[in-house]
């Protein structure tokens, strides 16, 4: 064994250039896979952090009294993994009166939120716009403050329930309640989170003040939850509760790990307080969704990256073929001198271990550099780096062993006499006799047909252990297409190229061009190896480029649909009309047009749905509409129909189906009357069906005329402003924010929304991993062509030496290399265009239900595709020029004396 070890290392050192090429080829392949592993790990941790940040309130535990809330909150605060626990109360009020200089202003009914000092340390359910919350004072949500026209320092009277004595409070400030649907949801731990329509008016009191002045005159809701909202949007009594926030540092790793850890922390807390509190877990509900998204993201990353990595590993095989014939004779000689097959396998393993170690180290460095360059390397620790190094080394070793054995497999299988023969007979492998390649292609087509015809889509199982349903079968289509295409190319062994070369050469080689093509045709098997690696690598790049471009395009469309317009300003009720914000914003230099609308809520039967009050004449000035958003007519036709029917309403397709509605039907909606705080029935007539609408949810919503909706609800005016940017949306959003900040608006732009959209999973963030893989695709495509030329030169070195010895010129000899390079390059580009397009079509078809709306066609990144083709051409051309220069310096005598 010692002799074999020495022989293995001597063989690597004796041919440093060949060894370096094999190491670099392996390093490029494992670097791609290593970068994918590091990036996916970082992305999953980012998804966890994003999911936890999006939850304003992690736990809500209903309890029976003020003293119980204080005592249990203190006990929960001491538990490991809990960042903050606070006793809180929610309750109704009947009215609030402000005697202002303009007269007495009275509000309708609403809700009170009572919080202790330090509540906002880690719980962010509201934020102060002005002033603060001090003992004995009251703070109003900006909507209620606008209604009452109060400022800090004013005095108001609050009546907790009809017929009760009013209590006077000094106004301490104005706040913006950012999570009212969570704060005032019914608390039933058996049902879990159930965000409800928030109260129209919200006041905030110190907990001690509330417990002393208001709580004694209000009924208490039982700690078991029940129907906390007798009237939607208004609690029916005091709900004492413990609100808690989990320490985000305890929720490290992927969303699945974070979900498991969050459940353990909650179970530990509830177990330590038996029978005292059971929590409504908003955090786990969000992490459960994120865990399903993460599983989907991992699957998508694997489908995009792993094929490229596996094809890149074939570069090591192509590099090993450069001296395959010489290695075959050397190994056959060792067999003749008594070496067993086990010894030869040991020799190959030692060589591969050395190559894998070096390639793994270089590949890990390349992976870390690639991930850092795309801005995802800051969170990669030592442990994750060591894991990536171990994976890269293992993959490098496996790739080197596979390439070494595949290149000299005949020696390991044949006898000594057969191994020393110059001509060997090869039997057809089993997979060829079974036509496995054709079966894979047929299976791929069948799965794709089922996907398109039956609408299979990636479905996330929403249970506590997220799994993908049906997606396993869907991903068979691209996987089988990859496998079937590769096996079919191996089966053909260049016969098609040989036939094509023969046809182009005119049959017999009567001309110099014909002679070159005939020579290339006889090397069909060797040319086919280059085509297999270069073509599949280019197909990987084309597939990646098309899919990533389509994905990014749909992310922008989805962001536009989610946000509503290039820039959206959300204002307090009445602010847009009272301060003429629409007209003021329309005059800004970066604004092309505006439209104002009122976003409210209405009940269809028992279902609460968003309803948008729009001005159909000005809607398209501030946002964009597609005809595909509507059924039964174009966007212009449907809007004209709505404009001509004052009480008309556009209803979502889901609601039309659920309630068996038809055009012209009378639809009675329950809407909240802002004048008295009560719900009332308002008649509408269905005039159209809408599938999508800017800023609307994906399932159920309605669109009505702004004027009719305002008269029914007594809203003081629109509360949302859509702005179409005349150039950069970010710059326009800054102008809008500066113009409207004093009126308490919240301004968002399409760029910010796109970033938010792709960081959660309606669309997984493919930006980083696509940039990594596109860079590797460019480099590996060039390397594949360069390796093909180098291998061709190594395989034909005796032939070229003979030609040179007989007086052939350098240009004539180099022409043979150029001919093969052009044939491989042309065939690889054609294969890549077809196969890459098919793969991208399959992936997009499988994600039709994820894209919102689905794409009409693939988006082509022409710059990247042109760069990919140019990289392959440059790699082949440079390698051919270097090879031509190397032919001049060939040691003819030494080459001709070789066996």
Coordinates of N, CA, C and O in Angstrom, one line a residue, residues 511-651:
X511 N -12.9 18.1 -51.1 CA -12.4 19.4 -50.8 C -11.7 19.5 -49.4 O -11.9 18.6 -48.6
X512 N -11.0 20.6 -49.2 CA -10.4 20.8 -47.8 C -11.5 20.8 -46.8 O -11.3 20.3 -45.7
X513 N -12.5 21.6 -47.0 CA -13.6 21.7 -46.1 C -14.2 20.3 -45.8 O -14.5 19.9 -44.7
X514 N -14.5 19.6 -46.9 CA -15.0 18.2 -46.8 C -14.1 17.3 -46.0 O -14.6 16.5 -45.2
X515 N -12.8 17.4 -46.2 CA -11.8 16.6 -45.5 C -11.9 16.9 -44.0 O -11.9 16.0 -43.1
X516 N -12.0 18.2 -43.6 CA -12.1 18.6 -42.2 C -13.4 18.1 -41.6 O -13.3 17.6 -40.4
X517 N -14.5 18.2 -42.3 CA -15.7 17.7 -41.7 C -15.8 16.2 -41.6 O -16.3 15.6 -40.7
X518 N -15.2 15.5 -42.6 CA -15.1 14.0 -42.5 C -14.2 13.6 -41.4 O -14.6 12.6 -40.7
X519 N -13.1 14.3 -41.1 CA -12.3 14.0 -39.9 C -13.1 14.2 -38.6 O -13.0 13.4 -37.7
X520 N -13.9 15.3 -38.6 CA -14.7 15.5 -37.4 C -15.8 14.5 -37.2 O -16.1 14.0 -36.1
X521 N -16.3 14.0 -38.4 CA -17.4 13.0 -38.3 C -16.9 11.7 -37.8 O -17.6 11.0 -37.1
X522 N -15.6 11.4 -38.0 CA -15.1 10.1 -37.5 C -14.8 10.2 -36.0 O -14.6 9.2 -35.3
X523 N -14.8 11.4 -35.5 CA -14.6 11.6 -34.0 C -15.9 12.0 -33.4 O -15.9 12.8 -32.4
X524 N -17.0 11.5 -33.9 CA -18.3 11.8 -33.3 C -18.4 11.6 -31.8 O -19.0 12.4 -31.1
X525 N -17.9 10.4 -31.4 CA -18.0 10.1 -29.9 C -17.3 11.1 -29.1 O -17.8 11.5 -28.0
X526 N -16.1 11.5 -29.5 CA -15.3 12.4 -28.7 C -16.0 13.8 -28.7 O -16.0 14.5 -27.7
X527 N -16.4 14.2 -29.9 CA -17.1 15.5 -30.0 C -18.4 15.5 -29.2 O -18.8 16.5 -28.5
X528 N -19.1 14.4 -29.1 CA -20.3 14.2 -28.3 C -20.1 14.5 -26.9 O -20.9 15.0 -26.2
X529 N -18.9 14.1 -26.4 CA -18.6 14.3 -24.9 C -18.5 15.8 -24.6 O -19.0 16.3 -23.6
X530 N -17.9 16.5 -25.5 CA -17.8 18.0 -25.3 C -19.2 18.6 -25.4 O -19.6 19.5 -24.7
X531 N -20.0 18.1 -26.4 CA -21.4 18.6 -26.5 C -22.2 18.3 -25.3 O -23.0 19.2 -24.9
X532 N -22.0 17.1 -24.7 CA -22.8 16.7 -23.6 C -22.5 17.7 -22.4 O -23.5 18.2 -21.8
X533 N -21.3 18.0 -22.1 CA -20.9 18.9 -21.0 C -21.2 20.3 -21.3 O -21.9 21.0 -20.6
X534 N -20.7 20.8 -22.4 CA -20.9 22.2 -22.8 C -22.4 22.5 -23.0 O -22.9 23.5 -22.6
X535 N -23.1 21.6 -23.7 CA -24.5 21.9 -24.0 C -25.4 21.9 -22.8 O -26.2 22.8 -22.6
X536 N -25.1 21.0 -21.9 CA -26.0 20.9 -20.7 C -25.6 22.1 -19.7 O -26.5 22.6 -19.1
X537 N -24.4 22.5 -19.7 CA -24.0 23.7 -18.9 C -24.7 24.9 -19.5 O -25.2 25.8 -18.7
X538 N -24.6 25.1 -20.8 CA -25.3 26.2 -21.4 C -26.8 26.2 -21.2 O -27.5 27.2 -21.0
X539 N -27.4 25.0 -21.3 CA -28.8 24.8 -21.0 C -29.2 25.2 -19.6 O -30.2 25.8 -19.3
X540 N -28.3 24.8 -18.7 CA -28.5 25.2 -17.3 C -28.5 26.8 -17.2 O -29.4 27.3 -16.5
X541 N -27.6 27.4 -17.8 CA -27.6 28.9 -17.8 C -28.8 29.5 -18.5 O -29.4 30.5 -17.9
X542 N -29.2 29.0 -19.6 CA -30.4 29.5 -20.3 C -31.7 29.3 -19.4 O -32.5 30.2 -19.2
X543 N -31.8 28.1 -18.8 CA -32.9 27.8 -18.0 C -33.0 28.8 -16.8 O -34.0 29.4 -16.4
X544 N -31.8 28.9 -16.2 CA -31.7 29.8 -15.0 C -32.0 31.3 -15.4 O -32.8 31.9 -14.7
X545 N -31.4 31.7 -16.5 CA -31.7 33.1 -16.9 C -33.1 33.4 -17.2 O -33.7 34.4 -16.8
X546 N -33.8 32.5 -18.0 CA -35.2 32.7 -18.3 C -36.1 32.6 -17.1 O -37.0 33.5 -16.9
X547 N -35.9 31.6 -16.3 CA -36.7 31.5 -15.1 C -36.5 32.7 -14.1 O -37.5 33.2 -13.6
X548 N -35.3 33.1 -13.9 CA -35.0 34.2 -12.9 C -35.6 35.5 -13.5 O -36.2 36.3 -12.7
X549 N -35.5 35.7 -14.8 CA -36.0 36.9 -15.3 C -37.6 36.9 -15.3 O -38.2 38.0 -14.9
X550 N -38.2 35.8 -15.6 CA -39.6 35.7 -15.4 C -40.1 35.9 -14.0 O -41.1 36.5 -13.7
X551 N -39.3 35.3 -13.1 CA -39.6 35.4 -11.6 C -39.5 36.8 -11.2 O -40.4 37.3 -10.5
X552 N -38.5 37.5 -11.6 CA -38.3 38.9 -11.2 C -39.4 39.8 -11.8 O -39.9 40.7 -11.2
X553 N -39.8 39.5 -13.1 CA -40.8 40.3 -13.7 C -42.1 40.1 -13.0 O -42.8 41.1 -12.7
X554 N -42.4 38.9 -12.6 CA -43.7 38.6 -11.8 C -43.6 39.2 -10.4 O -44.7 39.6 -9.9
X555 N -42.4 39.3 -9.8 CA -42.3 39.9 -8.5 C -42.7 41.3 -8.6 O -43.3 41.9 -7.7
X556 N -42.2 42.0 -9.7 CA -42.6 43.4 -9.8 C -44.1 43.6 -10.1 O -44.7 44.5 -9.5
X557 N -44.7 42.7 -10.9 CA -46.1 42.8 -11.2 C -46.9 42.5 -9.9 O -47.9 43.2 -9.6
X558 N -46.4 41.5 -9.1 CA -47.1 41.2 -7.9 C -47.0 42.3 -6.9 O -47.9 42.6 -6.1
X559 N -45.8 42.9 -6.8 CA -45.6 44.1 -5.9 C -46.5 45.2 -6.3 O -47.1 45.9 -5.5
X560 N -46.7 45.5 -7.6 CA -47.6 46.5 -8.1 C -49.0 46.2 -7.7 O -49.8 47.1 -7.3
X561 N -49.4 44.9 -7.9 CA -50.8 44.6 -7.5 C -51.0 44.6 -6.0 O -52.0 45.0 -5.5
X562 N -49.9 44.2 -5.2 CA -50.1 44.2 -3.8 C -50.1 45.6 -3.2 O -51.0 45.9 -2.4
X563 N -49.2 46.5 -3.7 CA -49.2 47.8 -3.2 C -50.3 48.7 -3.7 O -50.9 49.4 -3.0
X564 N -50.5 48.5 -5.0 CA -51.6 49.3 -5.7 C -51.1 50.2 -6.7 O -51.8 50.5 -7.7
X565 N -50.0 50.8 -6.6 CA -49.5 51.8 -7.5 C -48.0 52.0 -7.3 O -47.4 51.4 -6.4
X566 N -47.4 52.9 -8.1 CA -45.9 53.2 -7.9 C -45.7 53.7 -6.5 O -44.7 53.3 -5.9
X567 N -46.5 54.6 -6.1 CA -46.4 55.2 -4.7 C -47.8 55.2 -4.1 O -48.8 55.6 -4.8
X568 N -47.9 54.8 -2.9 CA -49.2 54.8 -2.2 C -49.1 55.5 -0.9 O -48.2 55.2 -0.1
X569 N -50.0 56.5 -0.6 CA -50.0 57.2 0.6 C -51.3 56.9 1.4 O -52.4 57.1 0.8
X570 N -51.2 56.3 2.6 CA -52.3 56.0 3.4 C -52.5 57.2 4.4 O -51.5 57.5 5.2
X571 N -53.6 57.8 4.5 CA -53.8 58.9 5.3 C -54.9 58.7 6.3 O -55.8 57.8 6.2
X572 N -55.0 59.5 7.4 CA -56.1 59.4 8.4 C -57.4 59.8 7.7 O -57.4 60.5 6.7
X573 N -58.5 59.3 8.2 CA -59.8 59.6 7.6 C -60.0 61.1 7.4 O -59.8 61.8 8.4
X574 N -60.4 61.5 6.2 CA -60.7 62.9 6.0 C -59.6 63.7 5.6 O -59.7 64.9 5.2
X575 N -58.3 63.3 5.9 CA -57.2 64.1 5.7 C -57.0 64.4 4.2 O -56.6 65.5 3.8
X576 N -57.2 63.4 3.3 CA -57.0 63.7 1.9 C -57.9 64.8 1.4 O -57.5 65.7 0.6
X577 N -59.2 64.7 1.7 CA -60.1 65.7 1.2 C -60.0 67.0 2.0 O -60.0 68.1 1.4
X578 N -59.8 67.0 3.3 CA -59.7 68.2 4.1 C -58.5 69.1 3.7 O -58.6 70.3 3.7
X579 N -57.4 68.4 3.4 CA -56.1 69.1 3.1 C -55.8 69.2 1.6 O -54.7 69.5 1.2
X580 N -56.8 68.7 0.8 CA -56.6 68.7 -0.7 C -55.3 68.0 -1.1 O -54.5 68.5 -1.9
X581 N -55.0 66.8 -0.4 CA -53.7 66.1 -0.7 C -53.6 65.6 -2.1 O -52.6 65.6 -2.7
X582 N -54.8 65.2 -2.7 CA -54.7 64.7 -4.1 C -54.2 65.8 -5.0 O -53.4 65.5 -5.9
X583 N -54.8 67.0 -4.9 CA -54.4 68.1 -5.8 C -53.0 68.5 -5.5 O -52.2 68.8 -6.5
X584 N -52.6 68.5 -4.3 CA -51.2 69.0 -4.0 C -50.2 68.0 -4.5 O -49.1 68.4 -5.0
X585 N -50.4 66.7 -4.3 CA -49.5 65.7 -4.8 C -49.4 65.7 -6.3 O -48.4 65.5 -6.9
X586 N -50.6 65.9 -7.0 CA -50.6 65.8 -8.4 C -49.7 66.9 -9.0 O -49.2 66.8 -10.2
X587 N -49.4 68.0 -8.3 CA -48.6 69.1 -8.8 C -47.1 68.9 -8.7 O -46.3 69.6 -9.1
X588 N -46.7 67.8 -8.0 CA -45.3 67.5 -7.8 C -44.6 67.1 -9.1 O -45.2 66.5 -10.0
X589 N -43.3 67.4 -9.2 CA -42.6 67.2 -10.5 C -42.5 65.7 -10.8 O -42.4 65.3 -12.0
X590 N -42.3 64.9 -9.8 CA -42.1 63.4 -10.1 C -43.4 62.6 -10.2 O -43.3 61.4 -10.2
X591 N -44.5 63.3 -10.2 CA -45.8 62.6 -10.2 C -46.5 62.8 -11.6 O -46.6 63.9 -12.1
X592 N -46.9 61.6 -12.2 CA -47.6 61.7 -13.5 C -49.1 61.7 -13.3 O -49.8 62.3 -14.2
X593 N -49.7 61.2 -12.2 CA -51.1 61.2 -12.0 C -51.5 60.7 -10.6 O -50.7 60.0 -10.0
X594 N -52.7 61.0 -10.2 CA -53.1 60.5 -8.9 C -54.6 60.1 -8.9 O -55.3 60.6 -9.8
X595 N -55.0 59.3 -8.0 CA -56.4 59.0 -7.7 C -56.6 58.6 -6.3 O -55.7 58.0 -5.7
X596 N -57.7 59.1 -5.7 CA -58.0 58.8 -4.3 C -59.1 57.7 -4.2 O -60.0 57.7 -5.0
X597 N -59.0 56.9 -3.2 CA -60.0 55.9 -3.0 C -60.2 55.6 -1.5 O -59.3 56.0 -0.7
X598 N -61.3 55.0 -1.2 CA -61.6 54.7 0.2 C -61.6 53.2 0.4 O -62.3 52.5 -0.2
X599 N -60.7 52.7 1.3 CA -60.6 51.3 1.6 C -61.4 51.1 2.9 O -61.0 51.6 4.0
X600 N -62.4 50.3 2.8 CA -63.2 50.0 4.0 C -63.5 48.5 4.1 O -62.9 47.7 3.4
X601 N -64.5 48.2 4.9 CA -64.9 46.7 5.1 C -66.4 46.6 5.0 O -67.2 47.6 5.4
X602 N -66.9 45.5 4.6 CA -68.3 45.2 4.5 C -68.5 43.7 4.7 O -67.7 42.9 4.3
X603 N -69.7 43.4 5.2 CA -70.0 42.0 5.4 C -70.9 41.5 4.2 O -72.0 42.1 3.9
X604 N -70.5 40.4 3.6 CA -71.4 39.6 2.7 C -71.8 38.4 3.4 O -71.1 37.4 3.6
X605 N -73.1 38.4 3.9 CA -73.5 37.3 4.8 C -72.6 37.4 6.1 O -72.4 38.4 6.7
X606 N -72.0 36.3 6.4 CA -71.1 36.3 7.6 C -69.7 36.6 7.3 O -68.8 36.7 8.2
X607 N -69.3 36.8 6.0 CA -67.9 37.0 5.6 C -67.6 38.5 5.5 O -68.3 39.3 4.9
X608 N -66.5 38.9 6.2 CA -66.0 40.2 6.2 C -65.1 40.4 5.0 O -64.1 39.6 4.9
X609 N -65.3 41.4 4.2 CA -64.5 41.6 3.0 C -64.1 43.0 2.8 O -64.8 43.9 3.3
X610 N -62.9 43.2 2.2 CA -62.5 44.6 1.8 C -63.4 45.1 0.7 O -63.8 44.4 -0.2
X611 N -63.8 46.4 0.8 CA -64.5 47.1 -0.2 C -63.8 48.4 -0.5 O -63.4 49.1 0.4
X612 N -63.6 48.6 -1.8 CA -62.8 49.8 -2.3 C -63.8 50.8 -2.9 O -64.5 50.4 -3.9
X613 N -63.9 52.0 -2.4 CA -64.6 53.0 -3.1 C -63.7 53.8 -4.0 O -62.7 54.4 -3.6
X614 N -64.0 53.8 -5.3 CA -63.1 54.4 -6.3 C -63.9 55.4 -7.1 O -65.1 55.4 -7.2
X615 N -63.1 56.3 -7.7 CA -63.6 57.2 -8.7 C -63.2 56.6 -10.1 O -62.0 56.7 -10.5
X616 N -64.2 56.0 -10.7 CA -63.9 55.2 -12.0 C -63.3 56.1 -13.1 O -62.6 55.6 -14.0
X617 N -63.6 57.4 -13.0 CA -63.0 58.3 -14.0 C -61.6 58.6 -13.9 O -60.9 58.8 -14.9
X618 N -61.1 58.6 -12.6 CA -59.7 59.0 -12.4 C -58.8 57.8 -12.0 O -57.6 58.0 -11.7
X619 N -59.4 56.6 -11.9 CA -58.6 55.5 -11.3 C -57.3 55.2 -12.1 O -56.2 55.0 -11.5
X620 N -57.4 55.2 -13.4 CA -56.2 54.8 -14.2 C -55.2 55.9 -14.3 O -54.1 55.7 -14.8
X621 N -55.5 57.1 -13.7 CA -54.5 58.2 -13.6 C -53.4 57.8 -12.6 O -52.3 58.2 -12.7
X622 N -53.8 57.1 -11.6 CA -52.9 56.8 -10.5 C -52.4 55.4 -10.4 O -51.4 55.1 -9.7
X623 N -53.0 54.5 -11.2 CA -52.5 53.1 -11.2 C -52.8 52.4 -12.5 O -53.3 53.1 -13.4
X624 N -52.3 51.2 -12.7 CA -52.5 50.5 -14.0 C -53.4 49.3 -13.8 O -53.4 48.7 -12.7
X625 N -54.2 49.1 -14.8 CA -55.2 48.0 -14.8 C -54.9 47.1 -16.0 O -54.6 47.7 -17.1
X626 N -55.2 45.8 -15.9 CA -55.1 44.9 -17.0 C -56.5 44.4 -17.3 O -57.3 44.2 -16.4
X627 N -56.7 44.1 -18.6 CA -58.0 43.5 -18.9 C -58.2 42.1 -18.2 O -59.3 41.7 -17.9
X628 N -57.1 41.4 -17.9 CA -57.2 40.1 -17.3 C -57.7 40.2 -15.8 O -58.0 39.2 -15.2
X629 N -57.7 41.4 -15.3 CA -58.2 41.6 -13.9 C -59.7 41.4 -13.9 O -60.2 41.1 -12.8
X630 N -60.4 41.5 -15.0 CA -61.9 41.5 -15.0 C -62.4 40.3 -15.9 O -61.7 39.9 -16.8
X631 N -63.6 39.9 -15.6 CA -64.2 38.9 -16.4 C -65.5 39.5 -17.1 O -66.2 40.3 -16.4
X632 N -65.7 39.1 -18.3 CA -66.9 39.6 -19.0 C -66.7 41.0 -19.7 O -67.7 41.6 -20.1
X633 N -65.5 41.4 -19.9 CA -65.2 42.7 -20.5 C -63.9 43.2 -20.2 O -63.2 42.7 -19.4
X634 N -63.5 44.2 -21.0 CA -62.2 44.8 -20.7 C -62.2 45.7 -19.5 O -63.3 46.0 -19.0
X635 N -61.1 46.2 -19.1 CA -61.0 47.1 -17.9 C -61.8 48.3 -18.1 O -62.6 48.8 -17.3
X636 N -61.7 48.9 -19.3 CA -62.4 50.1 -19.7 C -63.9 49.9 -19.7 O -64.7 50.7 -19.2
X637 N -64.4 48.8 -20.2 CA -65.8 48.5 -20.3 C -66.4 48.3 -18.9 O -67.5 48.8 -18.6
X638 N -65.7 47.5 -18.0 CA -66.2 47.3 -16.7 C -66.3 48.5 -15.9 O -67.2 48.8 -15.1
X639 N -65.2 49.4 -16.0 CA -65.3 50.6 -15.2 C -66.4 51.6 -15.7 O -67.0 52.3 -14.9
X640 N -66.6 51.6 -17.1 CA -67.7 52.4 -17.6 C -69.0 51.9 -17.1 O -69.9 52.7 -16.7
X641 N -69.2 50.6 -17.0 CA -70.4 50.0 -16.4 C -70.6 50.4 -15.0 O -71.7 50.7 -14.5
X642 N -69.5 50.4 -14.2 CA -69.6 50.8 -12.8 C -69.9 52.3 -12.7 O -70.8 52.6 -11.8
X643 N -69.3 53.1 -13.5 CA -69.5 54.5 -13.4 C -71.0 54.9 -13.7 O -71.6 55.8 -13.1
X644 N -71.6 54.1 -14.6 CA -73.0 54.4 -15.0 C -74.0 53.9 -14.1 O -75.2 54.2 -14.2
X645 N -73.6 53.1 -13.1 CA -74.5 52.5 -12.1 C -74.1 53.0 -10.7 O -73.2 52.5 -10.1
X646 N -74.8 54.0 -10.2 CA -74.3 54.6 -8.9 C -74.2 53.6 -7.8 O -73.3 53.6 -7.0
X647 N -75.2 52.7 -7.6 CA -75.1 51.7 -6.6 C -74.5 50.3 -7.1 O -74.7 49.3 -6.5
X648 N -73.7 50.4 -8.1 CA -73.1 49.2 -8.7 C -71.9 48.8 -7.8 O -71.3 49.6 -7.1
X649 N -71.6 47.5 -7.9 CA -70.5 46.9 -7.2 C -69.8 45.8 -8.1 O -70.6 45.1 -8.7
X650 N -68.5 45.8 -8.1 CA -67.8 44.7 -8.7 C -67.4 43.7 -7.6 O -66.9 44.1 -6.6
X651 N -67.7 42.5 -7.9 CA -67.6 41.4 -6.9 C -66.5 40.4 -7.3 O -66.4 40.1 -8.5

